[in-house]
Short mmCIF file of C-alpha atoms in Angstrom, two decimals:
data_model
loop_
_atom_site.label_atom_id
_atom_site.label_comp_id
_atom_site.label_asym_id
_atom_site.label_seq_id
_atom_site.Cartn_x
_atom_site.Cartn_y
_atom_site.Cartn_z
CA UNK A 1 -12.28 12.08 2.47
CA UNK A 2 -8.87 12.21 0.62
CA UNK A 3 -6.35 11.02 3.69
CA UNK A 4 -9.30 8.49 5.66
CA UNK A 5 -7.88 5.21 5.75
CA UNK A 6 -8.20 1.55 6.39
CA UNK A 7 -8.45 0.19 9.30
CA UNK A 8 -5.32 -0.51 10.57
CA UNK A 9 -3.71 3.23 9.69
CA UNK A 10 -7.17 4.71 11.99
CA UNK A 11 -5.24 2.82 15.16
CA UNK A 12 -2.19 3.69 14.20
CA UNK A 13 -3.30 7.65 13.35
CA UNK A 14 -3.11 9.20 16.58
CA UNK A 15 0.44 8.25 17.74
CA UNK A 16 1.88 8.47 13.88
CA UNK A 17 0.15 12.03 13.79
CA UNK A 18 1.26 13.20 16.79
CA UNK A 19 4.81 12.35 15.85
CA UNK A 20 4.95 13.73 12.57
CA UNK A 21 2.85 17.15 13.52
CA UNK A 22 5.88 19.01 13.92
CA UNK A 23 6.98 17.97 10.07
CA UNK A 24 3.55 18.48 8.96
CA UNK A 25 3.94 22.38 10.39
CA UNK A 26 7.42 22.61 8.88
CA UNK A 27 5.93 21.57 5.37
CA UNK A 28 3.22 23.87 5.32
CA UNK A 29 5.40 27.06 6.49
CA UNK A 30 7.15 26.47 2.96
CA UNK A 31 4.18 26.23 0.78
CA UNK A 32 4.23 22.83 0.49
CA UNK A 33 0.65 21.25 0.30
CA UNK A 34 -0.89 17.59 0.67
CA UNK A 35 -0.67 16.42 -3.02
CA UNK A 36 2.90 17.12 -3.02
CA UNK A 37 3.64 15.27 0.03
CA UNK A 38 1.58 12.31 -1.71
CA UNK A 39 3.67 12.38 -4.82
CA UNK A 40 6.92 12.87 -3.12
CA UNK A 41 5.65 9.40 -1.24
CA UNK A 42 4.83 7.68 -4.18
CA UNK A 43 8.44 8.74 -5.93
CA UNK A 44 10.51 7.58 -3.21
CA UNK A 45 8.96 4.66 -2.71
CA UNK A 46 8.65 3.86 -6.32
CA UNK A 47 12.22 4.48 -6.55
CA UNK A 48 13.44 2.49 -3.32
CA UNK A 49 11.51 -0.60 -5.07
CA UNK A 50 12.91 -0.10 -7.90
CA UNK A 51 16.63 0.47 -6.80
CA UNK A 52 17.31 -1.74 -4.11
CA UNK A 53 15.22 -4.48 -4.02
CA UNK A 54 16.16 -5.69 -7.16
CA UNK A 55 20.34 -5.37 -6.18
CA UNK A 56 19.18 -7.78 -3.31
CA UNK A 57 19.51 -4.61 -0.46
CA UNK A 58 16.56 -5.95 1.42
CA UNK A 59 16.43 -4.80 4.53
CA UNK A 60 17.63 -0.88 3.15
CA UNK A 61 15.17 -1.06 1.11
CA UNK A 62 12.36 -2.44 3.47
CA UNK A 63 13.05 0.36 5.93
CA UNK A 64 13.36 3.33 3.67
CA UNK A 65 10.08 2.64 1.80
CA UNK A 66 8.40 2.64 5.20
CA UNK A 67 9.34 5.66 5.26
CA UNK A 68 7.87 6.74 2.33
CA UNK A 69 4.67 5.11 3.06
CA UNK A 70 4.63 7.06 6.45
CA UNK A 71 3.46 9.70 3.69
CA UNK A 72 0.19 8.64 3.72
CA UNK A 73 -0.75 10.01 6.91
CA UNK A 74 1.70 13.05 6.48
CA UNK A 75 -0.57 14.38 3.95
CA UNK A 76 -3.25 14.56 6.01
CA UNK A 77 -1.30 16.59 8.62
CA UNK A 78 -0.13 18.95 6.07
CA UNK A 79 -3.73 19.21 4.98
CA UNK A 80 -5.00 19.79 8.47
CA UNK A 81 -2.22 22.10 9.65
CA UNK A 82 -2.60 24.22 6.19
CA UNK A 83 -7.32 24.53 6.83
CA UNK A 84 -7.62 22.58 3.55
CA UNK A 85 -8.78 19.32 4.80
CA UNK A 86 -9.06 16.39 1.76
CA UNK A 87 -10.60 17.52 -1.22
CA UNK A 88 -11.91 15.23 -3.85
CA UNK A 89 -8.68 16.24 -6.31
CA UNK A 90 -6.64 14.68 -3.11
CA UNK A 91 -9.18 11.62 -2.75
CA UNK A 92 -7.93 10.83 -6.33
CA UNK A 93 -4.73 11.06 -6.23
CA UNK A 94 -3.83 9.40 -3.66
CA UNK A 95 -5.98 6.50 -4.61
CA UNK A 96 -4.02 6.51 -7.83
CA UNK A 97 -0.23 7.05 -6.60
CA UNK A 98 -1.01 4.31 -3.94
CA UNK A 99 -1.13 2.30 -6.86
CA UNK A 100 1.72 3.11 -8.85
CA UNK A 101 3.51 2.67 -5.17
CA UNK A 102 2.29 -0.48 -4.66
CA UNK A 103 2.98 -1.81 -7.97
CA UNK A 104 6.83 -0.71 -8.05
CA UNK A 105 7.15 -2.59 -4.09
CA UNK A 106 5.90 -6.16 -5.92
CA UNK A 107 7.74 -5.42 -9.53
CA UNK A 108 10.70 -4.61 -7.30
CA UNK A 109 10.42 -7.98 -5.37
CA UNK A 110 9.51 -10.01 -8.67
CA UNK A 111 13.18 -8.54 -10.64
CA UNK A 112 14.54 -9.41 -7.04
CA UNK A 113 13.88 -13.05 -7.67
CA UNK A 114 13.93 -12.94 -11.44
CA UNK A 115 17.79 -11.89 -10.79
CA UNK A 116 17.74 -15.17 -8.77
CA UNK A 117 16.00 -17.53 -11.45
CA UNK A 118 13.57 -17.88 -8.41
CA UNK A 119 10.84 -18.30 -11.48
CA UNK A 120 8.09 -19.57 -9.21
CA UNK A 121 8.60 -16.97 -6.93
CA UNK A 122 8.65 -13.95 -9.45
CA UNK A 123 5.17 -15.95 -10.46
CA UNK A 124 4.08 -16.07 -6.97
CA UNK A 125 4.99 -12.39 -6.48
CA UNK A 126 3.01 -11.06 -9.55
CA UNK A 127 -0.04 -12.81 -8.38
CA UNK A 128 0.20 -10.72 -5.39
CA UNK A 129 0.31 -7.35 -7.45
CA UNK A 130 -2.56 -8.34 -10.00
CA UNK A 131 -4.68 -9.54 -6.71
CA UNK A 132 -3.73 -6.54 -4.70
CA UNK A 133 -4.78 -4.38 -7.49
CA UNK A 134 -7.56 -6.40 -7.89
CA UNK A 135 -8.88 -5.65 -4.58
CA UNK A 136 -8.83 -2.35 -4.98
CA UNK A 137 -10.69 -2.13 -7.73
CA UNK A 138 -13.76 -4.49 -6.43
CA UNK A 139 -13.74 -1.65 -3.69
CA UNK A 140 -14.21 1.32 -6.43
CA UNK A 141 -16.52 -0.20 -8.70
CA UNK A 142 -18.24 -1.14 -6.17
CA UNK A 143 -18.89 2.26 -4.71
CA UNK A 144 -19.13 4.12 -8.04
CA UNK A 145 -22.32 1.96 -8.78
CA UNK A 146 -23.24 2.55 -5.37
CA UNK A 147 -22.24 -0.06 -3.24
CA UNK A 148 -20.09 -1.34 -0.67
CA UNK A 149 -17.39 -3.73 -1.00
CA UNK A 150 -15.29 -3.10 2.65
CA UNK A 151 -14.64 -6.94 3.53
CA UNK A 152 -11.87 -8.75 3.25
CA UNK A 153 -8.92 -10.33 4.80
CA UNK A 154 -6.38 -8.09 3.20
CA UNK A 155 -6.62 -4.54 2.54
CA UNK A 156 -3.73 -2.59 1.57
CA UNK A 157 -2.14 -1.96 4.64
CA UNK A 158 -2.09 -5.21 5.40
CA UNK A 159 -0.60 -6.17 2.56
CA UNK A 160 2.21 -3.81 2.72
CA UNK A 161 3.16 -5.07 6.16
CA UNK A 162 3.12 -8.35 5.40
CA UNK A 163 5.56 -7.44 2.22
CA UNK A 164 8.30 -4.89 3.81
CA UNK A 165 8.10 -7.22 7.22
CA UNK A 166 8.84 -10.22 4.84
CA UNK A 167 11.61 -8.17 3.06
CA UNK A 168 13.02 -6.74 5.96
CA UNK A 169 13.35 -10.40 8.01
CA UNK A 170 14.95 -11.90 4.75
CA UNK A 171 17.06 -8.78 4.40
CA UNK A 172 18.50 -10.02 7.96
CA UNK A 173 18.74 -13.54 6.61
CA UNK A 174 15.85 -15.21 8.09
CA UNK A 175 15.11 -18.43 5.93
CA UNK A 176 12.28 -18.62 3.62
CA UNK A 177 10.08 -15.83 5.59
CA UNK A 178 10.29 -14.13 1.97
CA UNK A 179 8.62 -16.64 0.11
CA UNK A 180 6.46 -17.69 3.09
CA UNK A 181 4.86 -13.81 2.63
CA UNK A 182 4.33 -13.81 -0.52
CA UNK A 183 2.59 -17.16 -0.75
CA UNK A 184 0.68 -16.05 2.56
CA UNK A 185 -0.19 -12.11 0.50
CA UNK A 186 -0.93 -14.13 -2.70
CA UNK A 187 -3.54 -16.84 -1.05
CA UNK A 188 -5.10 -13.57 1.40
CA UNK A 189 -5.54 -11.49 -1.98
CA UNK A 190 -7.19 -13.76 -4.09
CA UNK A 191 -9.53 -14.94 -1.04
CA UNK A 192 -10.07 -11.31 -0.41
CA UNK A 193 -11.08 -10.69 -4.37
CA UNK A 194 -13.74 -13.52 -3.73
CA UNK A 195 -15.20 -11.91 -0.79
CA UNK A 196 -15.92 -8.78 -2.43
CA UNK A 197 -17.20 -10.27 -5.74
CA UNK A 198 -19.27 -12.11 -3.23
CA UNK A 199 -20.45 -9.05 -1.18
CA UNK A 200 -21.33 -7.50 -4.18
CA UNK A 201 -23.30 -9.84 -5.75
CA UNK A 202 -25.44 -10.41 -2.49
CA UNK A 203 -26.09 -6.52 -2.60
CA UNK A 204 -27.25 -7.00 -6.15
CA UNK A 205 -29.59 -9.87 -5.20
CA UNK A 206 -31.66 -7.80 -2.65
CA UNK A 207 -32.15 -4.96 -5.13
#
């Protein structure tokens, strides 16, 4: 399905859908369909990245990108309220834009410290987009050859509350909870790129 997602967002779904129903009906009186609401998401939040984080507007920038990703279970309203349900066009796309978004939340956070000569951190902060995407993509080979790869410590919704909850406490000028998330993503990545190698290559042994 195009809008199914992880297993945080299914607890969250309910309550979230409920509360952005009434938007979701709005949207779909104008025309507006599912894809667009994904690529409006992925714009705004590649352009919040992009524009504040690196200026050093943490917090702003933090909260409006949540925003954005809120997106990812509008769609799926707007593609219930409007009898299309996901189609496999949607499935795509969204897999896709979700990682255009993600990269311009870490390339946002690595000019961040870059414009701080925080070099270890910039370092620190690309090895938590190359895992993240990384992750992913264990997950879709996987199932394009036919197997399963859902294990893991960090999926992406995880990993983008770790990030904007990080961002938003140093926004506020909490002391090193920045740096402490991104070494914490970084470490939960790579260990989660292991565990689906791993899982993989156990399916492969029993075949």
């Amino acid at each position: 399905m195009a809008y199914d997602r992880t297993a945080m967002l299914k607890l969250l779904r309910p309550a979230v859908t409920r509360i952005l129903t009434p938007l979701g009906r709005a949207l779909v009186g104008r025309g507006i369909g599912p894809d667009a609401v994904t690529a409006a998401g992925t714009l705004g939040t590649v352009v919040s990245a992009l524009l504040f984080f690196p200026l050093g507007h943490l917090t702003v920038g933090a909260l409006v990108i949540t925003v954005f990703v809120l997106f990812d279970l509008l769609d799926g309203v707007v593609a219930r309220l409007g009898g299309k349900g996901g189609t496999t066009w949607g499935a795509f796309l969204d897999s896709t834009l979700d990682r255009v978004a993600d990269s311009a939340i870490f390339a946002g956070l690595i000019l961040y410290f870059m414009s701080r000569d925080d070099t270890l951190m910039a370092a620190v902060t690309l090895l938590c987009l190359i895992a993240g995407a990384l992750v992913s993509y264990a997950k879709a080979r996987a199932e394009g050859l036919g197997l399963t790869a859902d294990v893991g410590l960090a999926e992406r919704p995880e990993r983008l509350v770790v990030a904007l909850v990080a961002t938003f406490l140093s926004g506020l000028g909490v002391p090193y909870v920045l740096a402490a998330g991104m070494w914490l993503l970084a470490a939960a990545s790579v260990i989660t790129v292991g565990q689906r190698v791993m899982a993989v290559y156990q399916q492969t042994r029993q075949t």
